[in-house]
PDB file of C-alpha atoms in Angstrom:
ATOM      1  CA  MET A  26       0.000   0.000   0.000  1.00 88.00           C
ATOM      2  CA  LYS A  27       2.790   2.418   0.950  1.00 92.00           C
ATOM      3  CA  LEU A  28       4.560   1.455  -2.273  1.00 94.00           C
ATOM      4  CA  LEU A  29       1.523   2.346  -4.330  1.00 96.00           C
ATOM      5  CA  LEU A  30       0.896   5.634  -2.527  1.00 97.00           C
ATOM      6  CA  SER A  31       4.490   6.643  -2.981  1.00 97.00           C
ATOM      7  CA  ALA A  32       4.379   5.682  -6.676  1.00 98.00           C
ATOM      8  CA  PHE A  33       1.318   7.899  -7.073  1.00 98.00           C
ATOM      9  CA  GLY A  34       2.947  10.771  -5.182  1.00 98.00           C
ATOM     10  CA  CYS A  35       6.193  10.544  -7.167  1.00 98.00           C
ATOM     11  CA  GLY A  36       4.217  10.415 -10.417  1.00 98.00           C
ATOM     12  CA  ALA A  37       2.238  13.491  -9.367  1.00 98.00           C
ATOM     13  CA  LEU A  38       5.414  15.378  -8.450  1.00 98.00           C
ATOM     14  CA  PHE A  39       6.963  14.367 -11.764  1.00 98.00           C
ATOM     15  CA  GLY A  40       3.890  15.524 -13.738  1.00 98.00           C
ATOM     16  CA  LEU A  41       3.772  18.771 -11.755  1.00 98.00           C
ATOM     17  CA  GLY A  42       7.410  19.472 -12.612  1.00 98.00           C
ATOM     18  CA  LEU A  43       6.937  18.670 -16.284  1.00 98.00           C
ATOM     19  CA  ALA A  44       3.880  20.875 -16.663  1.00 98.00           C
ATOM     20  CA  VAL A  45       5.299  23.811 -14.648  1.00 97.00           C
ATOM     21  CA  SER A  46       8.557  23.710 -16.609  1.00 97.00           C
ATOM     22  CA  GLY A  47       6.766  24.117 -19.943  1.00 96.00           C
ATOM     23  CA  MET A  48       7.989  20.768 -21.281  1.00 97.00           C
ATOM     24  CA  GLY A  49       4.418  19.815 -22.195  1.00 97.00           C
ATOM     25  CA  GLN A  50       4.639  22.411 -24.982  1.00 97.00           C
ATOM     26  CA  PRO A  51       6.160  20.744 -28.061  1.00 98.00           C
ATOM     27  CA  GLN A  52       7.022  24.169 -29.515  1.00 97.00           C
ATOM     28  CA  LYS A  53       9.539  24.627 -26.674  1.00 97.00           C
ATOM     29  CA  ILE A  54      11.200  21.268 -27.410  1.00 97.00           C
ATOM     30  CA  MET A  55      11.369  21.974 -31.132  1.00 97.00           C
ATOM     31  CA  GLY A  56      12.694  25.445 -30.297  1.00 97.00           C
ATOM     32  CA  PHE A  57      15.473  23.900 -28.193  1.00 97.00           C
ATOM     33  CA  LEU A  58      16.420  21.579 -31.055  1.00 97.00           C
ATOM     34  CA  ASP A  59      16.305  24.476 -33.553  1.00 97.00           C
ATOM     35  CA  ILE A  60      19.822  25.667 -32.756  1.00 95.00           C
ATOM     36  CA  PHE A  61      20.187  27.197 -36.251  1.00 93.00           C
ATOM     37  CA  GLY A  62      16.885  29.113 -35.990  1.00 93.00           C
ATOM     38  CA  ALA A  63      14.601  30.415 -33.218  1.00 91.00           C
ATOM     39  CA  PHE A  64      16.518  28.713 -30.381  1.00 95.00           C
ATOM     40  CA  ASP A  65      14.635  28.300 -27.057  1.00 96.00           C
ATOM     41  CA  PRO A  66      16.947  27.283 -24.173  1.00 96.00           C
ATOM     42  CA  THR A  67      14.147  26.250 -21.730  1.00 96.00           C
ATOM     43  CA  LEU A  68      14.894  22.509 -21.950  1.00 97.00           C
ATOM     44  CA  ALA A  69      18.523  23.103 -20.923  1.00 97.00           C
ATOM     45  CA  PHE A  70      17.404  24.839 -17.683  1.00 97.00           C
ATOM     46  CA  VAL A  71      14.910  22.045 -16.935  1.00 98.00           C
ATOM     47  CA  MET A  72      17.489  19.311 -17.485  1.00 98.00           C
ATOM     48  CA  ALA A  73      20.206  21.123 -15.549  1.00 98.00           C
ATOM     49  CA  ALA A  74      17.920  21.515 -12.520  1.00 98.00           C
ATOM     50  CA  ALA A  75      16.557  17.950 -12.754  1.00 98.00           C
ATOM     51  CA  VAL A  76      20.018  16.385 -13.125  1.00 98.00           C
ATOM     52  CA  GLY A  77      21.455  18.611 -10.373  1.00 98.00           C
ATOM     53  CA  VAL A  78      18.767  17.709  -7.841  1.00 98.00           C
ATOM     54  CA  HIS A  79      18.801  14.028  -8.773  1.00 98.00           C
ATOM     55  CA  PHE A  80      22.613  13.899  -8.609  1.00 98.00           C
ATOM     56  CA  ILE A  81      22.328  14.912  -4.949  1.00 98.00           C
ATOM     57  CA  GLY A  82      19.315  12.601  -4.476  1.00 97.00           C
ATOM     58  CA  GLN A  83      21.295   9.632  -5.799  1.00 95.00           C
ATOM     59  CA  ARG A  84      24.161  10.426  -3.393  1.00 95.00           C
ATOM     60  CA  ILE A  85      21.746  10.575  -0.458  1.00 96.00           C
ATOM     61  CA  ALA A  86      20.012   7.334  -1.526  1.00 93.00           C
ATOM     62  CA  ARG A  87      23.380   5.564  -1.785  1.00 89.00           C
ATOM     63  CA  ARG A  88      24.006   6.194   1.932  1.00 94.00           C
ATOM     64  CA  PHE A  89      21.110   3.845   2.680  1.00 95.00           C
ATOM     65  CA  LYS A  90      21.653   0.078   2.490  1.00 94.00           C
ATOM     66  CA  ALA A  91      18.314  -0.358   0.743  1.00 95.00           C
ATOM     67  CA  PRO A  92      15.337   1.718  -0.361  1.00 96.00           C
ATOM     68  CA  LEU A  93      12.885   2.478   2.446  1.00 95.00           C
ATOM     69  CA  LEU A  94       9.999   0.402   1.074  1.00 95.00           C
ATOM     70  CA  VAL A  95      11.651  -2.459  -0.847  1.00 94.00           C
ATOM     71  CA  PRO A  96      14.645  -4.762  -0.151  1.00 94.00           C
ATOM     72  CA  ALA A  97      17.068  -3.632  -2.872  1.00 93.00           C
ATOM     73  CA  PHE A  98      18.158  -0.824  -5.155  1.00 93.00           C
ATOM     74  CA  PRO A  99      17.918  -1.393  -8.910  1.00 91.00           C
ATOM     75  CA  THR A 100      20.790  -3.081 -10.679  1.00 89.00           C
ATOM     76  CA  TYR A 101      21.753  -1.849 -14.124  1.00 87.00           C
ATOM     77  CA  GLU A 102      21.928  -4.785 -16.506  1.00 82.00           C
ATOM     78  CA  PHE A 103      23.242  -2.833 -19.499  1.00 84.00           C
ATOM     79  CA  THR A 104      26.483  -0.928 -19.129  1.00 83.00           C
ATOM     80  CA  ARG A 105      28.031  -0.770 -22.597  1.00 91.00           C
ATOM     81  CA  VAL A 106      27.385   1.710 -25.359  1.00 94.00           C
ATOM     82  CA  ASP A 107      26.191  -0.766 -27.985  1.00 95.00           C
ATOM     83  CA  ARG A 108      24.571  -0.656 -31.407  1.00 96.00           C
ATOM     84  CA  ARG A 109      21.056  -0.978 -30.016  1.00 96.00           C
ATOM     85  CA  LEU A 110      21.561   2.060 -27.766  1.00 97.00           C
ATOM     86  CA  VAL A 111      22.876   4.191 -30.630  1.00 98.00           C
ATOM     87  CA  ILE A 112      20.325   3.108 -33.254  1.00 98.00           C
ATOM     88  CA  GLY A 113      17.445   3.331 -30.765  1.00 98.00           C
ATOM     89  CA  SER A 114      18.497   6.833 -29.732  1.00 98.00           C
ATOM     90  CA  LEU A 115      18.810   7.899 -33.388  1.00 98.00           C
ATOM     91  CA  VAL A 116      15.285   6.636 -34.093  1.00 98.00           C
ATOM     92  CA  PHE A 117      13.904   8.241 -30.924  1.00 98.00           C
ATOM     93  CA  GLY A 118      15.634  11.575 -31.580  1.00 98.00           C
ATOM     94  CA  THR A 119      14.268  11.690 -35.119  1.00 98.00           C
ATOM     95  CA  GLY A 120      10.689  11.216 -33.899  1.00 98.00           C
ATOM     96  CA  TRP A 121      11.287  13.704 -31.071  1.00 98.00           C
ATOM     97  CA  GLY A 122      12.460  16.347 -33.544  1.00 98.00           C
ATOM     98  CA  MET A 123       9.455  15.701 -35.819  1.00 98.00           C
ATOM     99  CA  VAL A 124       6.789  16.227 -33.143  1.00 98.00           C
ATOM    100  CA  GLY A 125       8.419  17.804 -30.062  1.00 98.00           C
ATOM    101  CA  PHE A 126       7.155  15.119 -27.703  1.00 98.00           C
ATOM    102  CA  CYS A 127       9.110  12.526 -25.773  1.00 97.00           C
ATOM    103  CA  PRO A 128       7.123   9.922 -23.786  1.00 98.00           C
ATOM    104  CA  ALA A 129       6.267  11.764 -20.522  1.00 98.00           C
ATOM    105  CA  PRO A 130       5.292  15.164 -21.996  1.00 98.00           C
ATOM    106  CA  GLY A 131       3.267  13.365 -24.677  1.00 98.00           C
ATOM    107  CA  ILE A 132       1.372  11.468 -21.969  1.00 98.00           C
ATOM    108  CA  ILE A 133       0.507  14.577 -19.929  1.00 98.00           C
ATOM    109  CA  SER A 134      -0.512  16.394 -23.102  1.00 98.00           C
ATOM    110  CA  ALA A 135      -2.818  13.509 -24.045  1.00 98.00           C
ATOM    111  CA  GLY A 136      -4.164  13.456 -20.470  1.00 97.00           C
ATOM    112  CA  PHE A 137      -4.983  17.151 -20.848  1.00 97.00           C
ATOM    113  CA  GLY A 138      -6.880  16.253 -24.007  1.00 97.00           C
ATOM    114  CA  THR A 139      -4.814  17.935 -26.736  1.00 97.00           C
ATOM    115  CA  ARG A 140      -5.271  16.693 -30.303  1.00 98.00           C
ATOM    116  CA  GLU A 141      -1.483  16.354 -30.660  1.00 98.00           C
ATOM    117  CA  GLY A 142      -1.073  14.261 -27.496  1.00 98.00           C
ATOM    118  CA  LEU A 143      -4.054  12.072 -28.337  1.00 98.00           C
ATOM    119  CA  LEU A 144      -2.597  11.255 -31.764  1.00 98.00           C
ATOM    120  CA  PHE A 145       0.964  10.865 -30.473  1.00 98.00           C
ATOM    121  CA  VAL A 146       0.510   8.588 -27.431  1.00 98.00           C
ATOM    122  CA  PRO A 147      -1.413   5.698 -29.075  1.00 98.00           C
ATOM    123  CA  SER A 148       1.134   5.740 -31.922  1.00 98.00           C
ATOM    124  CA  MET A 149       3.970   5.650 -29.395  1.00 98.00           C
ATOM    125  CA  LEU A 150       2.365   2.650 -27.675  1.00 98.00           C
ATOM    126  CA  VAL A 151       2.065   0.911 -31.068  1.00 98.00           C
ATOM    127  CA  GLY A 152       5.779   1.637 -31.671  1.00 98.00           C
ATOM    128  CA  MET A 153       6.591   0.034 -28.308  1.00 97.00           C
ATOM    129  CA  ALA A 154       4.386  -2.966 -29.155  1.00 97.00           C
ATOM    130  CA  ILE A 155       6.114  -3.375 -32.542  1.00 97.00           C
ATOM    131  CA  PHE A 156       9.452  -3.451 -30.695  1.00 97.00           C
ATOM    132  CA  HIS A 157       8.105  -6.049 -28.290  1.00 95.00           C
ATOM    133  CA  GLY A 158       6.787  -8.165 -31.180  1.00 95.00           C
ATOM    134  CA  MET A 159      10.128  -8.034 -32.984  1.00 94.00           C
ATOM    135  CA  GLU A 160      11.987  -9.009 -29.806  1.00 93.00           C
ATOM    136  CA  THR A 161       9.679 -11.982 -29.296  1.00 91.00           C
ATOM    137  CA  LEU A 162      10.221 -13.136 -32.884  1.00 92.00           C
ATOM    138  CA  ARG A 163      13.971 -12.634 -32.585  1.00 89.00           C
ATOM    139  CA  SER A 164      14.207 -14.621 -29.371  1.00 87.00           C
ATOM    140  CA  ARG A 165      12.132 -17.403 -30.946  1.00 85.00           C
ATOM    141  CA  ALA A 166      14.356 -17.499 -34.037  1.00 83.00           C
ATOM    142  CA  LEU A 167      17.469 -17.668 -31.862  1.00 77.00           C
ATOM    143  CA  THR A 168      15.927 -20.364 -29.689  1.00 72.00           C
ATOM    144  CA  ASP A 169      15.124 -22.433 -32.771  1.00 67.00           C
ATOM    145  CA  GLU A 170      18.678 -22.291 -34.061  1.00 64.00           C
ATOM    146  CA  THR A 171      20.559 -23.056 -30.887  1.00 62.00           C
ATOM    147  CA  GLY A 172      17.979 -24.812 -28.762  1.00 61.00           C
ATOM    148  CA  ALA A 173      18.542 -22.299 -25.966  1.00 61.00           C
ATOM    149  CA  PRO A 174      17.032 -18.876 -25.412  1.00 59.00           C
ATOM    150  CA  ALA A 175      19.240 -15.980 -26.461  1.00 54.00           C
ATOM    151  CA  PRO A 176      20.564 -14.187 -23.369  1.00 56.00           C
ATOM    152  CA  SER A 177      20.076 -10.719 -24.850  1.00 55.00           C
ATOM    153  CA  ALA A 178      16.526 -11.447 -25.911  1.00 47.00           C
ATOM    154  CA  ALA A 179      15.512 -13.189 -22.695  1.00 42.00           C
ATOM    155  CA  LYS A 180      14.558  -9.934 -20.976  1.00 41.00           C
TER     156      LYS A 180
ATOM    157  CA  MET B   6       5.693  32.772 -14.077  1.00 47.00           C
ATOM    158  CA  SER B   7       8.484  33.709 -16.414  1.00 61.00           C
ATOM    159  CA  SER B   8      10.169  30.991 -18.349  1.00 89.00           C
ATOM    160  CA  VAL B   9      13.574  30.534 -16.674  1.00 95.00           C
ATOM    161  CA  PRO B  10      12.431  30.334 -12.996  1.00 96.00           C
ATOM    162  CA  ALA B  11       9.553  28.051 -14.072  1.00 96.00           C
ATOM    163  CA  ALA B  12      11.994  25.828 -15.957  1.00 97.00           C
ATOM    164  CA  LEU B  13      14.356  25.628 -12.965  1.00 98.00           C
ATOM    165  CA  LEU B  14      11.525  24.971 -10.494  1.00 98.00           C
ATOM    166  CA  GLY B  15       9.905  22.372 -12.768  1.00 98.00           C
ATOM    167  CA  GLY B  16      13.229  20.663 -13.380  1.00 98.00           C
ATOM    168  CA  ALA B  17      13.983  20.567  -9.645  1.00 98.00           C
ATOM    169  CA  LEU B  18      10.583  18.929  -9.012  1.00 98.00           C
ATOM    170  CA  ILE B  19      11.348  16.315 -11.683  1.00 98.00           C
ATOM    171  CA  GLY B  20      14.705  15.611 -10.004  1.00 98.00           C
ATOM    172  CA  LEU B  21      13.016  15.406  -6.595  1.00 98.00           C
ATOM    173  CA  ALA B  22      10.376  12.979  -7.924  1.00 98.00           C
ATOM    174  CA  ALA B  23      13.102  10.766  -9.411  1.00 98.00           C
ATOM    175  CA  SER B  24      15.062  10.865  -6.126  1.00 98.00           C
ATOM    176  CA  LEU B  25      12.039   9.949  -3.992  1.00 98.00           C
ATOM    177  CA  LEU B  26      11.050   7.109  -6.327  1.00 97.00           C
ATOM    178  CA  LEU B  27      14.585   5.712  -6.003  1.00 97.00           C
ATOM    179  CA  LEU B  28      14.864   6.209  -2.246  1.00 97.00           C
ATOM    180  CA  LEU B  29      11.376   4.871  -1.413  1.00 97.00           C
ATOM    181  CA  ASN B  30      10.460   2.380  -4.152  1.00 96.00           C
ATOM    182  CA  GLY B  31      13.942   1.524  -5.449  1.00 96.00           C
ATOM    183  CA  ARG B  32      12.843   2.358  -8.981  1.00 95.00           C
ATOM    184  CA  VAL B  33      14.352   4.414 -11.777  1.00 95.00           C
ATOM    185  CA  ALA B  34      12.030   7.188 -12.974  1.00 95.00           C
ATOM    186  CA  GLY B  35      12.388   6.297 -16.646  1.00 96.00           C
ATOM    187  CA  ILE B  36       9.006   6.855 -18.248  1.00 97.00           C
ATOM    188  CA  THR B  37       9.697   4.526 -21.193  1.00 96.00           C
ATOM    189  CA  GLY B  38      10.452   1.627 -18.839  1.00 95.00           C
ATOM    190  CA  ILE B  39       7.520   2.442 -16.558  1.00 96.00           C
ATOM    191  CA  VAL B  40       5.081   2.578 -19.490  1.00 96.00           C
ATOM    192  CA  ALA B  41       6.508  -0.520 -21.212  1.00 95.00           C
ATOM    193  CA  GLY B  42       6.002  -2.470 -17.959  1.00 94.00           C
ATOM    194  CA  LEU B  43       2.285  -1.602 -17.900  1.00 94.00           C
ATOM    195  CA  ALA B  44       1.754  -4.754 -19.964  1.00 88.00           C
ATOM    196  CA  GLY B  45       3.673  -6.903 -17.449  1.00 87.00           C
ATOM    197  CA  ARG B  46       3.144  -8.407 -14.012  1.00 85.00           C
ATOM    198  CA  ASP B  47       3.859  -5.551 -11.561  1.00 89.00           C
ATOM    199  CA  ALA B  48       1.640  -3.104 -13.386  1.00 95.00           C
ATOM    200  CA  LEU B  49      -0.231  -1.518 -10.467  1.00 96.00           C
ATOM    201  CA  TRP B  50       2.437   0.885  -9.182  1.00 97.00           C
ATOM    202  CA  ARG B  51       3.113   1.894 -12.788  1.00 97.00           C
ATOM    203  CA  VAL B  52      -0.564   2.681 -13.360  1.00 97.00           C
ATOM    204  CA  LEU B  53      -0.538   4.834 -10.216  1.00 98.00           C
ATOM    205  CA  PHE B  54       2.693   6.620 -11.200  1.00 98.00           C
ATOM    206  CA  VAL B  55       1.376   7.445 -14.682  1.00 98.00           C
ATOM    207  CA  GLY B  56      -2.040   8.329 -13.213  1.00 98.00           C
ATOM    208  CA  GLY B  57      -0.437  10.748 -10.741  1.00 98.00           C
ATOM    209  CA  MET B  58       1.595  12.264 -13.552  1.00 98.00           C
ATOM    210  CA  VAL B  59      -1.471  12.803 -15.743  1.00 98.00           C
ATOM    211  CA  LEU B  60      -3.625  14.220 -12.905  1.00 98.00           C
ATOM    212  CA  ALA B  61      -0.964  16.666 -11.731  1.00 98.00           C
ATOM    213  CA  GLY B  62      -0.189  17.667 -15.305  1.00 98.00           C
ATOM    214  CA  ALA B  63      -3.844  18.320 -16.082  1.00 98.00           C
ATOM    215  CA  ALA B  64      -4.261  20.302 -12.836  1.00 98.00           C
ATOM    216  CA  VAL B  65      -1.375  22.590 -13.820  1.00 98.00           C
ATOM    217  CA  GLY B  66      -2.779  22.821 -17.338  1.00 97.00           C
ATOM    218  CA  HIS B  67      -6.032  24.212 -15.899  1.00 97.00           C
ATOM    219  CA  LEU B  68      -4.518  26.426 -13.172  1.00 97.00           C
ATOM    220  CA  LEU B  69      -1.784  27.993 -15.318  1.00 95.00           C
ATOM    221  CA  PRO B  70      -3.423  28.776 -18.658  1.00 92.00           C
ATOM    222  CA  GLY B  71      -1.099  28.114 -21.568  1.00 94.00           C
ATOM    223  CA  SER B  72       1.189  25.765 -19.647  1.00 96.00           C
ATOM    224  CA  LEU B  73       0.124  22.763 -21.740  1.00 97.00           C
ATOM    225  CA  GLN B  74      -0.841  24.704 -24.826  1.00 97.00           C
ATOM    226  CA  VAL B  75       0.259  23.306 -28.186  1.00 97.00           C
ATOM    227  CA  THR B  76       0.925  25.999 -30.773  1.00 96.00           C
ATOM    228  CA  VAL B  77       2.596  23.895 -33.471  1.00 94.00           C
ATOM    229  CA  HIS B  78      -0.214  22.179 -35.339  1.00 93.00           C
ATOM    230  CA  LEU B  79       1.298  19.271 -37.210  1.00 96.00           C
ATOM    231  CA  PRO B  80      -0.565  17.024 -39.629  1.00 97.00           C
ATOM    232  CA  ALA B  81      -1.939  13.796 -38.117  1.00 98.00           C
ATOM    233  CA  GLY B  82       0.436  11.718 -40.250  1.00 98.00           C
ATOM    234  CA  THR B  83       3.479  13.478 -38.777  1.00 97.00           C
ATOM    235  CA  LEU B  84       2.243  12.966 -35.203  1.00 98.00           C
ATOM    236  CA  ILE B  85       1.557   9.279 -35.866  1.00 98.00           C
ATOM    237  CA  ALA B  86       4.932   8.711 -37.573  1.00 98.00           C
ATOM    238  CA  GLY B  87       6.723  10.607 -34.789  1.00 98.00           C
ATOM    239  CA  GLY B  88       4.898   8.557 -32.154  1.00 98.00           C
ATOM    240  CA  LEU B  89       5.878   5.278 -33.807  1.00 98.00           C
ATOM    241  CA  LEU B  90       9.548   6.332 -33.990  1.00 98.00           C
ATOM    242  CA  VAL B  91       9.587   7.578 -30.382  1.00 98.00           C
ATOM    243  CA  GLY B  92       7.943   4.378 -29.078  1.00 98.00           C
ATOM    244  CA  PHE B  93      10.183   2.013 -31.019  1.00 98.00           C
ATOM    245  CA  GLY B  94      13.411   3.986 -30.537  1.00 98.00           C
ATOM    246  CA  THR B  95      13.043   4.511 -26.781  1.00 98.00           C
ATOM    247  CA  ARG B  96      12.437   0.785 -26.261  1.00 97.00           C
ATOM    248  CA  LEU B  97      15.405  -0.219 -28.435  1.00 97.00           C
ATOM    249  CA  ALA B  98      17.640   2.273 -26.584  1.00 97.00           C
ATOM    250  CA  ASN B  99      16.089   1.263 -23.244  1.00 96.00           C
ATOM    251  CA  GLY B 100      15.309   4.815 -22.209  1.00 96.00           C
ATOM    252  CA  CYS B 101      14.227   8.311 -23.127  1.00 96.00           C
ATOM    253  CA  THR B 102      14.760  11.850 -21.848  1.00 97.00           C
ATOM    254  CA  SER B 103      13.846  10.867 -18.279  1.00 96.00           C
ATOM    255  CA  GLY B 104      15.618   7.495 -17.974  1.00 96.00           C
ATOM    256  CA  HIS B 105      18.813   8.401 -19.857  1.00 97.00           C
ATOM    257  CA  GLY B 106      18.677  12.202 -19.907  1.00 96.00           C
ATOM    258  CA  VAL B 107      17.870  12.784 -16.224  1.00 97.00           C
ATOM    259  CA  CYS B 108      18.377   9.583 -14.179  1.00 97.00           C
ATOM    260  CA  GLY B 109      21.291   8.155 -16.185  1.00 96.00           C
ATOM    261  CA  ILE B 110      23.232  11.406 -16.490  1.00 97.00           C
ATOM    262  CA  ALA B 111      22.693  12.112 -12.768  1.00 97.00           C
ATOM    263  CA  ARG B 112      24.458   8.837 -11.964  1.00 95.00           C
ATOM    264  CA  LEU B 113      27.133   9.685 -14.548  1.00 95.00           C
ATOM    265  CA  SER B 114      26.383   6.604 -16.676  1.00 96.00           C
ATOM    266  CA  LYS B 115      28.480   6.650 -19.883  1.00 96.00           C
ATOM    267  CA  ARG B 116      25.699   4.774 -21.656  1.00 96.00           C
ATOM    268  CA  SER B 117      23.105   7.394 -20.775  1.00 97.00           C
ATOM    269  CA  ILE B 118      25.401  10.311 -21.637  1.00 97.00           C
ATOM    270  CA  ALA B 119      26.004   8.689 -25.047  1.00 97.00           C
ATOM    271  CA  ALA B 120      22.270   8.047 -25.574  1.00 98.00           C
ATOM    272  CA  THR B 121      21.413  11.656 -24.693  1.00 98.00           C
ATOM    273  CA  LEU B 122      24.053  13.069 -27.064  1.00 98.00           C
ATOM    274  CA  VAL B 123      22.769  10.811 -29.861  1.00 98.00           C
ATOM    275  CA  PHE B 124      19.043  11.552 -29.462  1.00 98.00           C
ATOM    276  CA  MET B 125      19.661  15.285 -29.091  1.00 98.00           C
ATOM    277  CA  SER B 126      21.850  15.321 -32.211  1.00 98.00           C
ATOM    278  CA  ALA B 127      19.216  13.368 -34.147  1.00 98.00           C
ATOM    279  CA  GLY B 128      16.568  15.842 -32.924  1.00 98.00           C
ATOM    280  CA  VAL B 129      18.659  18.862 -33.940  1.00 98.00           C
ATOM    281  CA  LEU B 130      19.303  17.344 -37.364  1.00 98.00           C
ATOM    282  CA  THR B 131      15.608  16.518 -37.868  1.00 98.00           C
ATOM    283  CA  VAL B 132      14.454  20.027 -36.929  1.00 97.00           C
ATOM    284  CA  PHE B 133      17.154  21.501 -39.170  1.00 97.00           C
ATOM    285  CA  VAL B 134      16.048  19.403 -42.138  1.00 96.00           C
ATOM    286  CA  VAL B 135      12.324  20.076 -41.575  1.00 94.00           C
ATOM    287  CA  ARG B 136      12.536  23.811 -40.791  1.00 92.00           C
ATOM    288  CA  HIS B 137      15.486  25.010 -42.822  1.00 91.00           C
ATOM    289  CA  LEU B 138      15.744  22.651 -45.789  1.00 91.00           C
ATOM    290  CA  VAL B 139      12.215  21.388 -46.487  1.00 87.00           C
ATOM    291  CA  HIS B 140      10.337  24.552 -45.422  1.00 79.00           C
ATOM    292  CA  ALA B 141      13.134  26.984 -46.335  1.00 67.00           C
TER     293      ALA B 141
END
């Protein structure tokens, strides 16, 4: 119960920050990316503040042996800069530049009922589902060839 | 509220939310991962996180007129194509602006710094092509 309340509270705080900062306005994101035109630096201030506060937050959290409501901190299973990271980020950045939405701002915009958010979010979910489908097929193909599930596709 | 103080305050709240989620729930505030897990087994906390995000966002949208206003009206096809690319790309890269750009950079992860540089460069290039080459 505490876990769920805290998830709700953290989500609310996150949404509050996003909306107050202006990141729910795709024109500000596209303005930030338009460094050769009408540049809008807002995103840089938002990220600097978010990273700064969370840098301290991470340091504080690390002084605890475990999180307050669960037994263990997350472990990071991927550590290398690999092809999937680079290609995925290229694909994401291209879509981001086209519409000015990344996942969280798109979701709050859709929740507020904007036409743009309501077209963007279902499409984003379809994109995620296509990825999931391809991963399932890939892991099946690899399983068929070797008789064992592929470690990278197991997740 | 003028733009720079609002951006700093909003960003600080995002950082605080990510810190509390880590300290209390032991979770990374990466929205891509949280949303992708909605189809999995431990979906309930994710539903509540996203629900809280949407409710708070909508409340601000109503209380501060213009804060969620969209002034670039793109064709439906562009929004759909952009959505597909964002959904697929963030899953392949295992993170977006929140997971890599905020949480990953704050823990000085090389992977997340690389991801952020790549998606920002791709975004800059896309906006350049669309605004200054296609619509020049």
